[in-house]
Amino acid sequence: MNKQVKSRQRVADHGEVFTAEREVKAMCDLVLPETQRIDSRFLEPACGDGNFLAEVLSRKLAVVRKKYRRSTIDYEMNSLLAVSSLYGVDILADNVAACRERLYKLWAKQYKSVCKSECSDDMHRSIRFILERNIVCGNALTLCCVDENCNDTDEPIVFSEWAFITGANIQRSDYTFAELLSQDEAQLSISGSEGTFLQKYICHYRRLGENG
Ligand SMILES: C[S@@+](CC[C@H](N)C(=O)[O-])C[C@H]1O[C@@H](n2cnc3c(N)ncnc32)[C@H](O)[C@@H]1O
């Protein structure tokens, strides 16, 4: 079993106590259909090293595998969609790095097992790019990014909505976390249909990092 506490200091400073795997699975089971829908969006505002996000990604990838294992292109696009649907915030930079790496490794391992080869460098870069944008080092209470001392910066937390639009092209729309939360609760989602986006980009799913 993974350790639930790294140090007393971290518990005192940041309330860092990781959830045990059994509880994570039981809680995910409460929303089972959503954890198995490839594009359903999850946001964890105190994600730690990603205990919940990793469990949800595993479940989604199992569905992608079952449905699309016979076509590398379809597998790629749908597994990327699964990764792009997961969002996290943590105030500690090492947790954020660990969470991104954990989700990346989960995705890469399954890709190799399904497609029987490593994926292209472009594809690796796209997945890493999504994780850099979706898993954010910030303060979920003030909705600001934080510096290396966990102090708020002037930079707002920004989340990207990813959506396949035509064929292999993905549209990325950026919204501030504050904007998403200010929407009517009934419409609270990252779908952005009612929100004001900061920026929109469109490009091929294997070249996501090229638009900055
Ligand atoms: C109780 S742990 C839970 C971690 C993970 N969700 C889990 O269940 O295993 C709380 C996490 O929240 C982070 N945290 C504490 N204050 C925060 C804040 N204001 N904004 C974002 N993250 C915060 C801590 O660094 C820690 O990783």
XYZ file of N, CA and C and ligand atoms in Angstrom:
663
model
N 0.842 -1.209 0.000
C 0.000 0.000 0.000
C 0.877 1.258 0.000
N 0.516 2.247 -0.799
C 1.279 3.491 -0.828
C 1.117 4.238 0.484
N 2.176 4.986 0.838
C 2.114 5.744 2.097
C 1.079 6.862 2.004
N 0.308 7.031 3.081
C -0.712 8.078 3.050
C -0.182 9.411 3.564
N 0.938 9.355 4.295
C 1.519 10.585 4.835
C 2.999 10.619 4.481
N 3.460 11.749 3.920
C 4.887 11.870 3.582
C 5.677 12.414 4.764
N 5.116 13.425 5.435
C 5.777 13.958 6.628
C 4.758 14.710 7.478
N 5.082 14.803 8.773
C 4.174 15.540 9.672
C 4.071 16.996 9.259
N 5.217 17.518 8.793
C 5.245 18.926 8.391
C 4.267 19.196 7.243
N 4.262 18.284 6.293
C 3.378 18.473 5.133
C 1.907 18.334 5.551
N 1.648 17.489 6.507
C 0.266 17.381 7.008
C -0.117 18.697 7.681
N 0.809 19.207 8.518
C 0.515 20.443 9.249
C 0.381 21.629 8.293
N 1.265 21.705 7.313
C 1.265 22.879 6.421
C 0.157 22.840 5.372
N -0.107 21.646 4.858
C -1.007 21.582 3.691
C -2.105 20.529 3.811
N -2.213 19.903 4.963
C -3.258 18.885 5.137
C -3.058 17.705 4.201
N -1.804 17.396 3.922
C -1.534 16.363 2.922
C -1.625 14.950 3.525
N -2.770 14.331 3.300
C -2.967 12.919 3.675
C -3.596 12.250 2.455
N -2.894 11.309 1.875
C -3.387 10.697 0.640
C -4.468 9.659 0.932
N -5.413 9.561 0.020
C -6.522 8.616 0.186
C -6.059 7.215 -0.217
N -6.427 6.222 0.595
C -6.036 4.839 0.305
C -6.796 4.318 -0.923
N -6.156 3.377 -1.600
C -6.688 2.874 -2.870
C -8.124 2.327 -2.716
N -8.350 1.627 -1.621
C -9.679 1.033 -1.437
C -10.770 2.110 -1.412
N -10.485 3.213 -0.703
C -11.475 4.301 -0.626
C -11.621 5.000 -1.990
N -10.485 5.157 -2.656
C -10.539 5.799 -3.985
C -11.467 4.999 -4.889
N -11.273 3.694 -4.922
C -12.097 2.850 -5.807
C -13.571 2.909 -5.393
N -13.797 2.847 -4.085
C -15.189 2.860 -3.605
C -15.865 4.184 -3.969
N -15.121 5.282 -3.839
C -15.721 6.584 -4.165
C -15.960 6.710 -5.674
N -15.033 6.209 -6.458
C -15.224 6.254 -7.923
C -16.418 5.388 -8.335
N -16.635 4.306 -7.597
C -17.779 3.434 -7.918
C -19.107 4.163 -7.733
N -19.114 5.177 -6.873
C -20.352 5.929 -6.649
C -20.792 6.663 -7.923
N -19.820 6.944 -8.795
C -20.165 7.610 -10.067
C -19.645 6.746 -11.229
N -19.883 5.463 -11.097
C -19.322 4.488 -12.041
C -19.530 4.840 -13.521
N -20.774 5.149 -13.947
C -20.953 5.416 -15.385
C -20.082 6.580 -15.869
N -19.936 7.603 -15.022
C -19.125 8.756 -15.443
C -17.647 8.382 -15.569
N -17.180 7.502 -14.680
C -15.752 7.125 -14.749
C -15.477 6.261 -15.976
N -16.549 5.743 -16.584
C -16.351 4.884 -17.756
C -16.730 5.590 -19.056
N -17.095 6.853 -18.952
C -17.408 7.619 -20.171
C -16.127 8.331 -20.587
N -15.695 8.092 -21.802
C -14.354 8.530 -22.219
C -14.161 10.032 -22.058
N -15.190 10.821 -22.376
C -14.985 12.275 -22.371
C -15.626 12.995 -21.175
N -16.071 12.251 -20.155
C -16.671 12.966 -19.015
C -15.554 13.648 -18.215
N -15.791 14.901 -17.844
C -14.705 15.692 -17.251
C -14.695 15.603 -15.731
N -13.501 15.454 -15.199
C -13.291 15.390 -13.750
C -12.291 16.467 -13.369
N -12.597 17.211 -12.315
C -11.639 18.179 -11.772
C -11.418 17.862 -10.313
N -10.148 17.674 -9.929
C -9.849 17.480 -8.516
C -9.060 18.673 -8.021
N -9.671 19.501 -7.157
C -9.027 20.759 -6.774
C -7.925 20.616 -5.728
N -7.678 19.428 -5.215
C -6.552 19.191 -4.293
C -6.041 17.786 -4.633
N -5.454 17.678 -5.829
C -5.283 16.348 -6.438
C -4.118 15.549 -5.875
N -3.219 16.182 -5.098
C -2.063 15.443 -4.601
C -1.299 14.841 -5.765
N -0.901 13.570 -5.632
C -0.181 12.948 -6.758
C -1.137 12.171 -7.667
N -2.425 12.449 -7.532
C -3.372 11.961 -8.539
C -4.053 10.641 -8.240
N -4.293 10.329 -6.978
C -4.930 9.055 -6.655
C -6.281 8.878 -7.369
N -7.097 9.925 -7.346
C -8.406 9.802 -7.985
C -8.299 9.905 -9.508
N -7.484 10.824 -9.962
C -7.387 11.019 -11.413
C -6.808 9.772 -12.081
N -5.854 9.113 -11.412
C -5.249 7.900 -11.987
C -6.283 6.778 -12.062
N -7.106 6.667 -11.041
C -8.132 5.620 -11.053
C -9.145 5.880 -12.185
N -9.536 7.140 -12.322
C -10.505 7.461 -13.381
C -9.874 7.214 -14.754
N -8.609 7.622 -14.903
C -7.959 7.401 -16.207
C -7.880 5.905 -16.521
N -7.535 5.089 -15.544
C -7.469 3.629 -15.783
C -8.806 3.100 -16.276
N -9.868 3.556 -15.646
C -11.194 3.063 -16.042
C -11.548 3.514 -17.464
N -11.248 4.771 -17.745
C -11.554 5.278 -19.092
C -10.727 4.539 -20.142
N -9.438 4.328 -19.841
C -8.575 3.669 -20.825
C -9.001 2.224 -21.057
N -9.552 1.596 -20.044
C -10.047 0.221 -20.224
C -11.184 0.218 -21.248
N -12.014 1.258 -21.195
C -13.113 1.363 -22.162
C -12.561 1.648 -23.562
N -11.582 2.557 -23.626
C -10.984 2.893 -24.932
C -10.363 1.637 -25.544
N -9.691 0.886 -24.707
C -9.041 -0.346 -25.178
C -10.082 -1.311 -25.783
N -11.132 -1.503 -25.036
C -12.167 -2.444 -25.470
C -12.790 -2.012 -26.797
N -13.065 -0.713 -26.909
C -13.789 -0.233 -28.100
C -12.899 -0.033 -29.324
N -11.659 0.402 -29.080
C -10.864 0.888 -30.221
C -9.536 0.162 -30.424
N -9.335 -0.988 -29.799
C -8.010 -1.621 -29.873
C -7.630 -2.060 -31.284
N -8.599 -2.162 -32.165
C -8.273 -2.650 -33.509
C -7.778 -1.548 -34.438
N -7.877 -0.318 -34.042
C -7.413 0.780 -34.910
C -6.501 1.714 -34.115
N -5.248 1.790 -34.549
C -4.302 2.640 -33.806
C -4.760 4.095 -33.780
N -5.244 4.590 -34.925
C -5.675 6.003 -34.980
C -6.847 6.240 -34.012
N -7.829 5.360 -34.073
C -8.989 5.544 -33.180
C -8.563 5.401 -31.723
N -7.648 4.449 -31.475
C -7.172 4.282 -30.094
C -6.453 5.552 -29.634
N -5.580 6.060 -30.491
C -4.830 7.280 -30.141
C -5.765 8.433 -29.806
N -6.709 8.683 -30.721
C -7.574 9.856 -30.540
C -8.433 9.723 -29.275
N -8.953 8.537 -29.049
C -9.830 8.370 -27.883
C -9.067 8.302 -26.572
N -7.853 7.761 -26.611
C -7.078 7.743 -25.364
C -6.603 9.169 -25.033
N -6.330 9.960 -26.082
C -5.974 11.364 -25.844
C -7.169 12.127 -25.267
N -8.350 11.820 -25.798
C -9.565 12.460 -25.284
C -9.749 12.132 -23.796
N -9.470 10.876 -23.439
C -9.605 10.473 -22.034
C -8.650 11.288 -21.157
N -7.399 11.407 -21.585
C -6.432 12.192 -20.797
C -6.894 13.647 -20.703
N -7.381 14.169 -21.826
C -7.726 15.601 -21.862
C -8.932 15.936 -20.998
N -9.660 14.928 -20.543
C -10.870 15.176 -19.749
C -10.572 15.302 -18.248
N -9.316 15.102 -17.872
C -8.977 15.094 -16.440
C -8.212 16.356 -16.045
N -8.647 16.970 -14.944
C -8.052 18.232 -14.486
C -7.710 18.134 -13.003
N -6.612 18.772 -12.639
C -6.233 18.763 -11.235
C -5.525 20.044 -10.843
N -5.619 20.376 -9.567
C -4.875 21.510 -9.000
C -4.239 21.017 -7.715
N -2.982 21.383 -7.488
C -2.386 21.173 -6.168
C -1.422 22.316 -5.903
N -1.300 22.642 -4.620
C -0.476 23.789 -4.231
C 1.005 23.425 -4.164
N 1.299 22.125 -4.085
C 2.700 21.688 -3.977
C 3.229 21.222 -5.328
N 4.328 21.849 -5.751
C 4.867 21.578 -7.090
C 5.289 20.119 -7.254
N 5.814 19.496 -6.190
C 6.247 18.100 -6.368
C 5.045 17.176 -6.570
N 3.922 17.496 -5.949
C 2.724 16.694 -6.185
C 2.232 16.850 -7.624
N 2.282 18.076 -8.104
C 1.823 18.329 -9.474
C 2.688 17.545 -10.463
N 4.007 17.603 -10.262
C 4.924 16.877 -11.154
C 4.657 15.372 -11.077
N 4.450 14.868 -9.855
C 4.213 13.430 -9.684
C 2.892 13.019 -10.333
N 1.903 13.866 -10.214
C 0.585 13.560 -10.793
C 0.679 13.508 -12.318
N 1.322 14.504 -12.913
C 1.462 14.506 -14.375
C 2.195 13.255 -14.846
N 3.276 12.928 -14.155
C 4.102 11.784 -14.554
C 3.319 10.472 -14.417
N 2.575 10.381 -13.353
C 1.789 9.158 -13.108
C 0.755 8.944 -14.218
N 0.042 10.016 -14.579
C -0.977 9.894 -15.622
C -0.310 9.607 -16.968
N 0.811 10.266 -17.200
C 1.534 10.044 -18.453
C 1.972 8.579 -18.570
N 2.553 8.048 -17.504
C 3.048 6.658 -17.548
C 1.907 5.665 -17.733
N 0.809 5.942 -17.073
C -0.372 5.068 -17.223
C -0.801 5.027 -18.687
N -0.876 6.223 -19.286
C -1.293 6.312 -20.685
C -0.279 5.593 -21.585
N 1.028 5.873 -21.377
C 2.072 5.321 -22.262
C 2.132 3.793 -22.163
N 1.982 3.281 -20.959
C 2.042 1.828 -20.762
C 0.893 1.145 -21.514
N -0.276 1.728 -21.374
C -1.429 1.109 -22.031
C -1.336 1.246 -23.548
N -0.801 2.381 -23.998
C -0.642 2.569 -25.458
C 0.221 1.443 -26.013
N 1.354 1.191 -25.345
C 2.288 0.169 -25.823
C 1.632 -1.213 -25.822
N 0.887 -1.477 -24.791
C 0.255 -2.783 -24.684
C -0.821 -2.970 -25.762
N -1.557 -1.917 -26.084
C -2.633 -2.045 -27.074
C -2.081 -1.977 -28.500
N -1.214 -1.008 -28.756
C -0.766 -0.769 -30.137
C 0.487 -1.566 -30.482
N 1.029 -2.273 -29.514
C 2.205 -3.144 -29.709
C 3.426 -2.393 -30.230
N 3.494 -1.124 -29.939
C 4.688 -0.334 -30.295
C 4.663 0.948 -29.476
N 5.834 1.613 -29.441
C 5.862 2.935 -28.811
C 5.115 3.888 -29.731
N 4.536 4.945 -29.174
C 3.881 5.900 -30.064
C 4.912 6.902 -30.585
N 4.481 7.727 -31.524
C 5.400 8.704 -32.126
C 5.807 9.764 -31.095
N 6.915 10.440 -31.378
C 7.357 11.521 -30.494
C 6.303 12.627 -30.426
N 5.664 12.886 -31.559
C 4.631 13.935 -31.597
C 3.497 13.615 -30.615
N 3.123 12.341 -30.635
C 2.018 11.920 -29.768
C 2.417 12.061 -28.291
N 3.645 11.636 -27.979
C 4.138 11.811 -26.606
C 4.059 13.283 -26.199
N 4.517 14.137 -27.109
C 4.534 15.571 -26.786
C 3.125 16.109 -26.564
N 2.175 15.642 -27.392
C 0.792 16.123 -27.226
C 0.220 15.724 -25.865
N 0.479 14.464 -25.475
C -0.052 14.009 -24.173
C 0.599 14.810 -23.040
N 1.898 14.999 -23.136
C 2.582 15.777 -22.085
C 2.070 17.209 -22.038
N 1.812 17.758 -23.216
C 1.330 19.143 -23.284
C -0.034 19.274 -22.598
N -0.908 18.317 -22.871
C -2.241 18.349 -22.229
C -2.079 18.264 -20.711
N -1.220 17.359 -20.258
C -1.059 17.196 -18.803
C -0.455 18.447 -18.168
N 0.451 19.104 -18.883
C 1.013 20.353 -18.335
C -0.070 21.402 -18.166
N -1.014 21.440 -19.105
C -2.060 22.460 -19.014
C -3.160 22.062 -18.022
N -3.468 20.764 -17.966
C -4.623 20.330 -17.159
C -4.301 20.138 -15.678
N -3.053 19.811 -15.371
C -2.686 19.594 -13.969
C -1.854 20.810 -13.549
N -2.463 21.631 -12.705
C -1.931 22.975 -12.479
C -1.405 23.131 -11.053
N -0.293 23.836 -10.941
C 0.216 24.160 -9.607
C -0.428 25.475 -9.175
N -1.364 25.394 -8.262
C -2.078 26.600 -7.877
C -2.799 26.441 -6.558
N -3.448 27.530 -6.182
C -4.215 27.572 -4.945
C -5.697 27.486 -5.331
N -6.321 26.385 -4.965
C -7.704 26.171 -5.376
C -8.679 27.058 -4.606
N -8.199 27.736 -3.560
C -9.080 28.636 -2.809
C -9.080 30.040 -3.414
N -7.901 30.508 -3.807
C -7.830 31.859 -4.382
C -7.912 31.833 -5.904
N -7.809 30.637 -6.494
C -7.874 30.418 -7.951
C -6.676 31.026 -8.690
N -5.556 31.207 -7.954
C -4.336 31.752 -8.565
C -3.261 30.675 -8.656
N -2.365 30.820 -9.633
C -1.174 29.974 -9.662
C -0.285 30.379 -8.487
N 0.588 29.468 -8.073
C 1.468 29.783 -6.936
C 2.929 29.691 -7.357
N 3.796 30.340 -6.559
C 5.238 30.250 -6.832
C 5.831 29.068 -6.062
N 7.173 28.968 -6.081
C 7.816 27.788 -5.484
C 7.650 27.746 -3.955
N 7.217 28.869 -3.362
C 6.963 28.872 -1.914
C 5.471 28.737 -1.586
N 4.713 28.343 -2.570
C 3.258 28.170 -2.427
C 2.533 29.496 -2.202
N 3.172 30.594 -2.558
C 2.495 31.892 -2.441
C 1.785 32.222 -3.754
N 0.645 32.885 -3.615
C -0.121 33.241 -4.820
C 0.682 34.168 -5.729
N 0.525 33.971 -7.034
C 1.084 34.911 -8.009
C -0.088 35.726 -8.575
N 0.226 36.613 -9.519
C -0.854 37.397 -10.155
C -1.542 36.604 -11.261
N -0.974 35.448 -11.555
C -1.486 34.668 -12.686
C -2.717 33.839 -12.273
N -3.824 33.989 -12.981
C -4.997 33.167 -12.630
C -4.806 31.722 -13.106
N -5.451 30.787 -12.441
C -5.466 29.406 -12.949
C -6.322 29.394 -14.222
N -5.762 28.817 -15.267
C -6.486 28.723 -16.547
C -6.628 27.249 -16.923
N -7.827 26.863 -17.304
C -8.050 25.498 -17.778
C -8.415 25.523 -19.256
N -8.015 24.471 -19.939
C -8.323 24.354 -21.365
C -9.400 23.306 -21.585
N -10.338 23.671 -22.430
C -11.313 22.672 -22.904
C -10.759 22.116 -24.220
N -10.761 20.801 -24.356
C -10.244 20.156 -25.569
C -11.408 19.468 -26.259
N -11.561 19.705 -27.563
C -12.678 19.044 -28.253
C -12.283 18.734 -29.687
N -12.486 17.486 -30.097
C -12.268 17.159 -31.510
C -13.340 17.882 -32.309
N -12.917 18.571 -33.371
C -13.926 19.276 -34.171
C -14.057 18.647 -35.564
N -13.021 18.716 -36.361
C -13.131 18.082 -37.680
C -12.027 17.048 -37.808
N -12.405 15.811 -38.032
C -11.418 14.747 -38.236
C -10.423 14.678 -37.097
N -9.154 14.940 -37.415
C -8.097 14.802 -36.414
C -7.768 16.131 -35.740
N -8.554 17.161 -36.005
C -8.254 18.482 -35.418
C -8.934 18.672 -34.071
N -8.148 19.241 -33.192
C -8.666 19.524 -31.846
C -8.741 21.026 -31.636
N -9.821 21.434 -30.993
C -9.917 22.845 -30.602
C -9.651 22.965 -29.113
N -8.750 23.863 -28.786
C -8.474 24.143 -27.360
C -9.020 25.529 -27.036
N -9.853 25.600 -25.997
C -10.382 26.895 -25.561
C -9.984 27.101 -24.111
N -9.382 28.234 -23.828
C -8.888 28.503 -22.472
C -9.862 29.390 -21.685
N -10.081 29.003 -20.459
C -10.961 29.758 -19.546
C -10.260 29.912 -18.209
N -10.477 31.031 -17.539
C -9.950 31.093 -16.174
C -10.854 30.242 -15.280
N -10.234 29.682 -14.253
C -10.986 28.881 -13.271
C -12.072 29.777 -12.654
N -11.718 31.040 -12.387
C -12.671 31.973 -11.775
C -13.900 32.136 -12.666
N -13.656 32.245 -13.953
C -14.772 32.405 -14.902
C -15.677 31.177 -14.888
N -15.056 30.012 -14.864
C -15.858 28.779 -14.857
C -16.712 28.691 -13.602
N -16.124 29.096 -12.471
C -16.870 29.004 -11.212
C -17.947 30.071 -11.095
N -17.769 31.174 -11.808
C -18.734 32.267 -11.677
C -20.016 31.975 -12.457
N -19.981 30.945 -13.294
C -21.189 30.601 -14.032
C -22.253 30.088 -13.074
N -23.465 30.196 -13.510
C -24.589 29.669 -12.760
C -24.286 28.229 -12.376
N -24.543 27.882 -11.118
C -24.180 26.547 -10.645
C -24.778 25.440 -11.504
N -25.983 25.667 -11.965
C -26.641 24.637 -12.773
C -25.861 24.361 -14.050
N -25.104 25.375 -14.495
C -24.375 25.207 -15.748
C -22.905 24.950 -15.484
N -22.565 24.731 -14.221
C -21.156 24.623 -13.877
C -20.538 23.408 -14.552
N -19.770 23.693 -15.541
C -19.059 22.629 -16.251
C -17.953 23.340 -16.992
N -17.015 22.551 -17.504
C -15.952 23.199 -18.261
C -16.332 23.225 -19.734
N -17.601 22.947 -20.020
C -18.011 22.918 -21.420
C -17.838 24.286 -22.055
N -17.893 25.344 -21.235
C -17.581 26.661 -21.747
C -18.648 27.270 -22.624
N -19.753 26.571 -22.849
C -20.725 27.100 -23.787
C -21.241 28.459 -23.343
N -21.242 28.730 -22.039
C -21.751 30.007 -21.546
C -20.614 30.928 -21.122
N -19.402 30.451 -21.149
C -18.307 31.246 -20.605
C -17.595 32.077 -21.653
N -16.744 32.983 -21.165
C -15.959 33.797 -22.073
C -14.568 33.198 -22.155
N -14.224 32.710 -23.285
C -12.903 32.110 -23.390
C -11.837 33.168 -23.580
N -10.609 32.843 -23.180
C -9.508 33.783 -23.324
C -8.909 33.680 -24.715
N -8.843 32.445 -25.186
C -8.085 32.178 -26.410
C -8.581 30.862 -26.996
N -8.640 30.752 -28.303
C -8.972 29.454 -28.926
C -7.872 29.080 -29.904
N -7.538 27.814 -29.970
C -6.530 27.319 -30.912
C -7.091 26.069 -31.571
N -6.736 25.866 -32.824
C -7.135 24.621 -33.496
C -5.899 24.008 -34.126
N -5.654 22.729 -33.884
C -4.576 22.051 -34.602
C -4.740 20.536 -34.544
N -3.909 19.847 -35.307
C -3.936 18.391 -35.352
C -3.615 17.842 -33.962
N -4.260 16.735 -33.603
C -4.095 16.220 -32.231
C -2.664 15.790 -31.911
N -1.866 15.519 -32.942
C -0.478 15.130 -32.655
C 0.462 16.333 -32.559
N -0.087 17.531 -32.780
C 0.801 18.708 -32.741
C 0.272 19.768 -31.780
N -0.246 19.322 -30.664
C -0.918 20.256 -29.754
C 0.009 21.312 -29.168
N 1.272 20.933 -28.962
C 2.188 21.867 -28.309
C 2.606 23.027 -29.183
N 2.251 22.986 -30.459
C 2.817 23.992 -31.370
C 2.202 25.367 -31.242
N 1.030 25.452 -30.590
C 0.395 26.774 -30.457
C 0.705 27.471 -29.146
N 1.684 26.974 -28.427
C 2.098 27.656 -27.194
C 1.159 27.433 -26.050
C -5.805 15.482 1.864
S -4.623 15.648 0.539
C -5.519 14.803 -0.712
C -4.690 14.379 -1.909
C -5.436 13.528 -2.917
N -6.632 14.194 -3.368
C -5.823 12.197 -2.332
O -7.008 12.028 -2.007
O -4.969 11.314 -2.220
C -4.830 17.362 0.199
C -3.996 17.917 -0.946
O -4.384 19.276 -1.141
C -3.248 20.066 -1.396
N -3.628 21.431 -0.993
C -3.702 21.980 0.251
N -4.138 23.237 0.201
C -4.403 23.488 -1.103
C -4.905 24.637 -1.815
N -5.253 25.776 -1.185
N -5.026 24.554 -3.152
C -4.699 23.423 -3.837
N -4.211 22.318 -3.214
C -4.077 22.348 -1.872
C -2.143 19.418 -0.607
O -0.874 19.713 -1.138
C -2.503 17.930 -0.713
O -1.849 17.334 -1.802
